[in-house]
Amino acid sequence: MGCCNKLCGLKAGIGAGIAVAILGIILIPVGNNIIRETVTKESVIEPGTTAWDNWVSADTPVYRQFWLFDVQNPQDVVENGSKPTLVEKGPYTYKTRYLPKENITANPENHTISFLLPAGAIFEPSLSVGSEEDSVTSLNLAVAGGYKLLPPWVLEAAIKLNNVSLFQRRTVREILWGYKDPILKGTLGLFFPYNGTYDGPYNVFTGKDDISKVSIIDSWRGEKKVSFWNNTYCDMINGTGTRSGPGKNKEPCLIKALFFNVFRSVSAEYERSLNLKGIEVYRFKLPPLTLASPAVNPDNQCFCTDSVVSKNCTSAGVLDISSSRGQPVYISLPHFLHGSPYLIEDVEGLGPSEEHHVTFLDVEPTTGFSLRFAKRLQVNMMYGPSKIITVLKKVKDYTVLPIVWLNETASLDDETADRFKKELLSRVDMLETVQFTLIGLGSAALVLCTVAHCLVSRNNNKLV
């Protein structure tokens, strides 16, 4: 009777172990589904969600760091046609995107939301190497602009009348944000106008009907495309700003890079997994093909608009955005990273570095939130030889001269990281713990009860 009770109890234990293990296994897809549904709900851009709180506010500080190139031998360049020797000065850091989005309007008929993005920049002395009043010798923006836009004799007369040269000494504030120029009789600055202006309106998908479309730009300034490149492919608006949809895998994703009011869609490729304040993130970065020559990357053919700078579309590393700026401005990665060798060889003092000069995005894979990013690029202008303009008569060849490079960056702080881990990751970890605990306990009970059942059965057989 006693043996029978033991066997019955062990059989019950085996059954219970199997049931508990099966429950743990069932919880894996069920739990994953619960997490996926919760994340999806909280990722929609609508009032009451986590995504909405982060999207509307400007709590996370975004900094724009500038490094200006100080020309050490301006007279030698003008009088002897020597290579410019550059020394990098910076960073000069400004806090940007500190103003919340404005004119937010929901469009439920197509699940989009529109808004204006106010622009502003506050100088941060504690994060800078010096003052905004520091002086830098740089290319004269009016001379460089007039070289492409004005007849040579008109520019020569203006240079002599105003007693200016190919290079000028200006403050950091003037070069970045503007100064009154005597030649063009207006305000010139690499980022003028900026403070007090608005970008947009943007219209982005909320993800309400399709979470994979969350934050994807539907239109900008009322248009479904940009109109800078005069080409259907290059004018396409693809991707988002600095976030992607939840459940991000390691496949290439499209992000939207907006610099100086110019859109261009770029593909960011997965590089590696990182630990950011205890949170696993996937790093995506711009690949070398982004600014490759059309011979290497045919998709870039329609971005080739200047035959001189691009050497008939054979060079890499420079993007002509003159049509959007009204002056000859060329964009590259800092220090001509991934650019053609001649760009670096035409000047002295550059040292491209993948670590310091590449653009990257660190994405938390479960939510698709960008927890850290760095958008890095360089602003360049061009000068070249002339038989009429005195300050250019000794110049031997066309030179794309770096003026400034910038790093627009943001990262979650410790408080946000702790809240993120508490509200999401801790729940995921707890669910996984429950799942594997149930599987472990059930498996252990199954094995122990099975072994015990065999031993008891063997003893019973010996007694019989």
Short mmCIF file of N, CA and C in Angstrom, two decimals, residues 139-232:
data_model
loop_
_atom_site.label_atom_id
_atom_site.label_comp_id
_atom_site.label_asym_id
_atom_site.label_seq_id
_atom_site.Cartn_x
_atom_site.Cartn_y
_atom_site.Cartn_z
N LEU A 139 38.48 81.38 -45.11
CA LEU A 139 38.20 81.82 -46.48
C LEU A 139 37.16 82.93 -46.44
N ASN A 140 37.37 83.98 -47.21
CA ASN A 140 36.41 85.07 -47.31
C ASN A 140 35.15 84.55 -48.01
N LEU A 141 34.05 84.45 -47.28
CA LEU A 141 32.83 83.85 -47.83
C LEU A 141 32.32 84.59 -49.05
N ALA A 142 32.46 85.93 -49.04
CA ALA A 142 31.97 86.73 -50.17
C ALA A 142 32.83 86.50 -51.41
N VAL A 143 34.16 86.41 -51.23
CA VAL A 143 35.05 86.17 -52.37
C VAL A 143 34.81 84.77 -52.94
N ALA A 144 34.70 83.76 -52.05
CA ALA A 144 34.45 82.39 -52.50
C ALA A 144 33.09 82.30 -53.19
N GLY A 145 32.10 82.99 -52.63
CA GLY A 145 30.78 82.97 -53.25
C GLY A 145 30.76 83.71 -54.56
N GLY A 146 31.41 84.88 -54.59
CA GLY A 146 31.45 85.67 -55.82
C GLY A 146 32.23 84.99 -56.92
N TYR A 147 33.19 84.13 -56.55
CA TYR A 147 33.99 83.41 -57.54
C TYR A 147 33.12 82.52 -58.42
N LYS A 148 32.06 81.97 -57.83
CA LYS A 148 31.14 81.11 -58.59
C LYS A 148 29.95 81.88 -59.14
N LEU A 149 29.58 82.99 -58.51
CA LEU A 149 28.31 83.63 -58.83
C LEU A 149 28.44 84.92 -59.64
N LEU A 150 29.61 85.59 -59.60
CA LEU A 150 29.76 86.89 -60.24
C LEU A 150 30.75 86.83 -61.40
N PRO A 151 30.61 87.70 -62.38
CA PRO A 151 31.64 87.81 -63.42
C PRO A 151 32.97 88.20 -62.77
N PRO A 152 34.08 87.67 -63.26
CA PRO A 152 35.38 87.93 -62.64
C PRO A 152 35.71 89.42 -62.48
N TRP A 153 35.43 90.23 -63.48
CA TRP A 153 35.77 91.65 -63.41
C TRP A 153 34.94 92.38 -62.37
N VAL A 154 33.69 91.92 -62.16
CA VAL A 154 32.85 92.53 -61.12
C VAL A 154 33.41 92.21 -59.74
N LEU A 155 33.81 90.95 -59.52
CA LEU A 155 34.37 90.55 -58.23
C LEU A 155 35.70 91.25 -57.99
N GLU A 156 36.53 91.38 -59.02
CA GLU A 156 37.82 92.06 -58.87
C GLU A 156 37.62 93.51 -58.45
N ALA A 157 36.67 94.18 -59.07
CA ALA A 157 36.39 95.58 -58.71
C ALA A 157 35.89 95.69 -57.27
N ALA A 158 35.03 94.76 -56.85
CA ALA A 158 34.49 94.78 -55.48
C ALA A 158 35.59 94.52 -54.46
N ILE A 159 36.52 93.61 -54.78
CA ILE A 159 37.63 93.30 -53.87
C ILE A 159 38.51 94.52 -53.67
N LYS A 160 38.83 95.21 -54.76
CA LYS A 160 39.68 96.39 -54.67
C LYS A 160 38.97 97.54 -53.97
N LEU A 161 37.70 97.71 -54.27
CA LEU A 161 36.94 98.80 -53.67
C LEU A 161 36.85 98.66 -52.16
N ASN A 162 36.69 97.43 -51.68
CA ASN A 162 36.52 97.18 -50.25
C ASN A 162 37.81 96.74 -49.56
N ASN A 163 38.91 96.67 -50.33
CA ASN A 163 40.21 96.35 -49.77
C ASN A 163 40.18 95.05 -48.96
N VAL A 164 39.67 93.98 -49.57
CA VAL A 164 39.62 92.67 -48.91
C VAL A 164 40.49 91.69 -49.68
N SER A 165 40.69 90.51 -49.12
CA SER A 165 41.53 89.50 -49.76
C SER A 165 40.80 88.16 -49.81
N LEU A 166 41.53 87.13 -50.20
CA LEU A 166 40.95 85.79 -50.29
C LEU A 166 40.60 85.24 -48.92
N PHE A 167 41.34 85.66 -47.91
CA PHE A 167 41.09 85.20 -46.55
C PHE A 167 40.74 86.40 -45.66
N GLN A 168 40.09 86.12 -44.57
CA GLN A 168 39.69 87.18 -43.65
C GLN A 168 39.77 86.67 -42.21
N ARG A 169 39.92 87.61 -41.29
CA ARG A 169 39.94 87.29 -39.86
C ARG A 169 38.58 87.65 -39.29
N ARG A 170 37.87 86.63 -38.81
CA ARG A 170 36.53 86.83 -38.25
C ARG A 170 36.40 86.07 -36.95
N THR A 171 35.41 86.48 -36.14
CA THR A 171 35.15 85.76 -34.90
C THR A 171 34.36 84.49 -35.18
N VAL A 172 34.39 83.61 -34.21
CA VAL A 172 33.60 82.37 -34.32
C VAL A 172 32.14 82.70 -34.53
N ARG A 173 31.63 83.66 -33.76
CA ARG A 173 30.22 84.04 -33.88
C ARG A 173 29.90 84.52 -35.29
N GLU A 174 30.76 85.33 -35.87
CA GLU A 174 30.50 85.89 -37.19
C GLU A 174 30.50 84.81 -38.26
N ILE A 175 31.47 83.93 -38.22
CA ILE A 175 31.56 82.88 -39.25
C ILE A 175 30.34 81.96 -39.18
N LEU A 176 29.93 81.61 -37.97
CA LEU A 176 28.81 80.68 -37.82
C LEU A 176 27.47 81.34 -38.06
N TRP A 177 27.24 82.49 -37.42
CA TRP A 177 25.88 83.04 -37.35
C TRP A 177 25.67 84.30 -38.18
N GLY A 178 26.74 84.87 -38.73
CA GLY A 178 26.54 85.95 -39.68
C GLY A 178 27.21 87.27 -39.33
N TYR A 179 27.55 88.04 -40.38
CA TYR A 179 28.13 89.37 -40.25
C TYR A 179 27.75 90.16 -41.50
N LYS A 180 27.84 91.47 -41.40
CA LYS A 180 27.53 92.33 -42.54
C LYS A 180 28.72 92.34 -43.49
N ASP A 181 28.47 91.90 -44.71
CA ASP A 181 29.55 91.78 -45.68
C ASP A 181 29.60 93.01 -46.58
N PRO A 182 30.78 93.62 -46.75
CA PRO A 182 30.87 94.83 -47.57
C PRO A 182 30.74 94.59 -49.07
N ILE A 183 31.07 93.37 -49.52
CA ILE A 183 31.01 93.10 -50.96
C ILE A 183 29.58 92.83 -51.42
N LEU A 184 28.93 91.88 -50.75
CA LEU A 184 27.57 91.50 -51.16
C LEU A 184 26.49 92.36 -50.52
N LYS A 185 26.92 93.27 -49.61
CA LYS A 185 25.99 94.22 -48.98
C LYS A 185 24.84 93.52 -48.27
N GLY A 186 25.15 92.43 -47.63
CA GLY A 186 24.14 91.69 -46.88
C GLY A 186 24.79 90.91 -45.76
N THR A 187 24.01 90.08 -45.08
CA THR A 187 24.53 89.27 -43.98
C THR A 187 24.98 87.92 -44.51
N LEU A 188 26.22 87.58 -44.21
CA LEU A 188 26.77 86.29 -44.60
C LEU A 188 27.13 85.50 -43.35
N GLY A 189 26.87 84.19 -43.36
CA GLY A 189 27.23 83.30 -42.27
C GLY A 189 26.89 81.89 -42.68
N LEU A 190 27.67 80.93 -42.22
CA LEU A 190 27.45 79.56 -42.65
C LEU A 190 26.09 79.04 -42.21
N PHE A 191 25.59 79.53 -41.07
CA PHE A 191 24.33 79.02 -40.54
C PHE A 191 23.30 80.14 -40.37
N PHE A 192 23.47 81.21 -41.12
CA PHE A 192 22.51 82.32 -41.08
C PHE A 192 21.44 82.08 -42.14
N PRO A 193 20.15 82.31 -41.86
CA PRO A 193 19.61 82.62 -40.53
C PRO A 193 19.39 81.34 -39.73
N TYR A 194 19.37 81.48 -38.40
CA TYR A 194 19.14 80.30 -37.55
C TYR A 194 18.22 80.63 -36.39
N ASN A 195 18.74 81.34 -35.39
CA ASN A 195 17.93 81.65 -34.22
C ASN A 195 16.65 82.39 -34.61
N GLY A 196 15.53 81.93 -34.06
CA GLY A 196 14.25 82.56 -34.33
C GLY A 196 13.57 82.06 -35.59
N THR A 197 14.16 81.10 -36.27
CA THR A 197 13.55 80.56 -37.49
C THR A 197 12.90 79.21 -37.19
N TYR A 198 12.17 78.71 -38.17
CA TYR A 198 11.48 77.43 -38.03
C TYR A 198 11.82 76.54 -39.22
N ASP A 199 11.88 75.26 -38.95
CA ASP A 199 12.05 74.28 -40.02
C ASP A 199 10.75 73.50 -40.13
N GLY A 200 10.30 73.30 -41.35
CA GLY A 200 9.06 72.57 -41.55
C GLY A 200 8.07 73.39 -42.35
N PRO A 201 6.78 73.02 -42.26
CA PRO A 201 6.26 71.96 -41.39
C PRO A 201 6.62 70.55 -41.86
N TYR A 202 6.85 69.68 -40.88
CA TYR A 202 7.02 68.26 -41.11
C TYR A 202 5.67 67.57 -40.96
N ASN A 203 5.49 66.49 -41.67
CA ASN A 203 4.33 65.62 -41.48
C ASN A 203 4.86 64.19 -41.40
N VAL A 204 4.71 63.54 -40.22
CA VAL A 204 5.27 62.20 -40.02
C VAL A 204 4.16 61.23 -39.63
N PHE A 205 4.39 59.96 -39.89
CA PHE A 205 3.42 58.93 -39.53
C PHE A 205 3.51 58.64 -38.03
N THR A 206 2.34 58.47 -37.41
CA THR A 206 2.29 58.22 -35.97
C THR A 206 2.53 56.75 -35.63
N GLY A 207 2.34 55.85 -36.62
CA GLY A 207 2.47 54.42 -36.36
C GLY A 207 1.20 53.80 -35.82
N LYS A 208 0.11 54.54 -35.78
CA LYS A 208 -1.14 54.04 -35.23
C LYS A 208 -1.67 52.85 -36.01
N ASP A 209 -1.60 52.92 -37.34
CA ASP A 209 -2.11 51.83 -38.17
C ASP A 209 -1.03 50.84 -38.56
N ASP A 210 0.23 51.30 -38.55
CA ASP A 210 1.35 50.44 -38.95
C ASP A 210 2.58 50.92 -38.19
N ILE A 211 2.95 50.18 -37.15
CA ILE A 211 4.03 50.63 -36.28
C ILE A 211 5.37 50.69 -37.00
N SER A 212 5.52 49.96 -38.10
CA SER A 212 6.78 50.00 -38.84
C SER A 212 6.99 51.35 -39.52
N LYS A 213 5.92 52.16 -39.62
CA LYS A 213 6.02 53.47 -40.27
C LYS A 213 6.20 54.61 -39.27
N VAL A 214 6.28 54.30 -37.97
CA VAL A 214 6.33 55.37 -36.98
C VAL A 214 7.52 56.29 -37.22
N SER A 215 7.26 57.59 -37.21
CA SER A 215 8.26 58.67 -37.40
C SER A 215 8.74 58.82 -38.83
N ILE A 216 8.30 57.95 -39.74
CA ILE A 216 8.71 58.12 -41.14
C ILE A 216 8.08 59.39 -41.70
N ILE A 217 8.88 60.17 -42.40
CA ILE A 217 8.42 61.46 -42.91
C ILE A 217 7.51 61.26 -44.12
N ASP A 218 6.30 61.79 -44.00
CA ASP A 218 5.35 61.72 -45.11
C ASP A 218 5.55 62.90 -46.06
N SER A 219 5.78 64.08 -45.49
CA SER A 219 6.02 65.25 -46.32
C SER A 219 6.80 66.29 -45.53
N TRP A 220 7.44 67.20 -46.24
CA TRP A 220 8.21 68.28 -45.64
C TRP A 220 7.90 69.56 -46.40
N ARG A 221 7.49 70.59 -45.65
CA ARG A 221 7.08 71.85 -46.25
C ARG A 221 5.99 71.66 -47.28
N GLY A 222 5.11 70.70 -46.97
CA GLY A 222 3.95 70.46 -47.83
C GLY A 222 4.23 69.63 -49.06
N GLU A 223 5.45 69.16 -49.23
CA GLU A 223 5.82 68.40 -50.42
C GLU A 223 6.22 66.97 -50.04
N LYS A 224 5.93 66.04 -50.96
CA LYS A 224 6.30 64.64 -50.76
C LYS A 224 7.75 64.38 -51.17
N LYS A 225 8.43 65.40 -51.63
CA LYS A 225 9.81 65.26 -52.06
C LYS A 225 10.52 66.57 -51.81
N VAL A 226 11.85 66.55 -51.93
CA VAL A 226 12.62 67.78 -51.93
C VAL A 226 12.87 68.16 -53.38
N SER A 227 13.20 69.40 -53.61
CA SER A 227 13.31 69.88 -54.99
C SER A 227 14.67 70.49 -55.27
N PHE A 228 15.72 69.89 -54.70
CA PHE A 228 17.05 70.43 -54.87
C PHE A 228 17.83 69.75 -55.99
N TRP A 229 17.51 68.49 -56.27
CA TRP A 229 18.37 67.71 -57.16
C TRP A 229 17.81 67.55 -58.57
N ASN A 230 16.55 67.94 -58.75
CA ASN A 230 15.91 67.80 -60.06
C ASN A 230 15.99 66.39 -60.60
N ASN A 231 15.80 65.44 -59.69
CA ASN A 231 15.84 64.03 -60.06
C ASN A 231 14.89 63.28 -59.14
N THR A 232 14.06 62.42 -59.70
CA THR A 232 13.05 61.71 -58.92
C THR A 232 13.67 60.89 -57.80
#
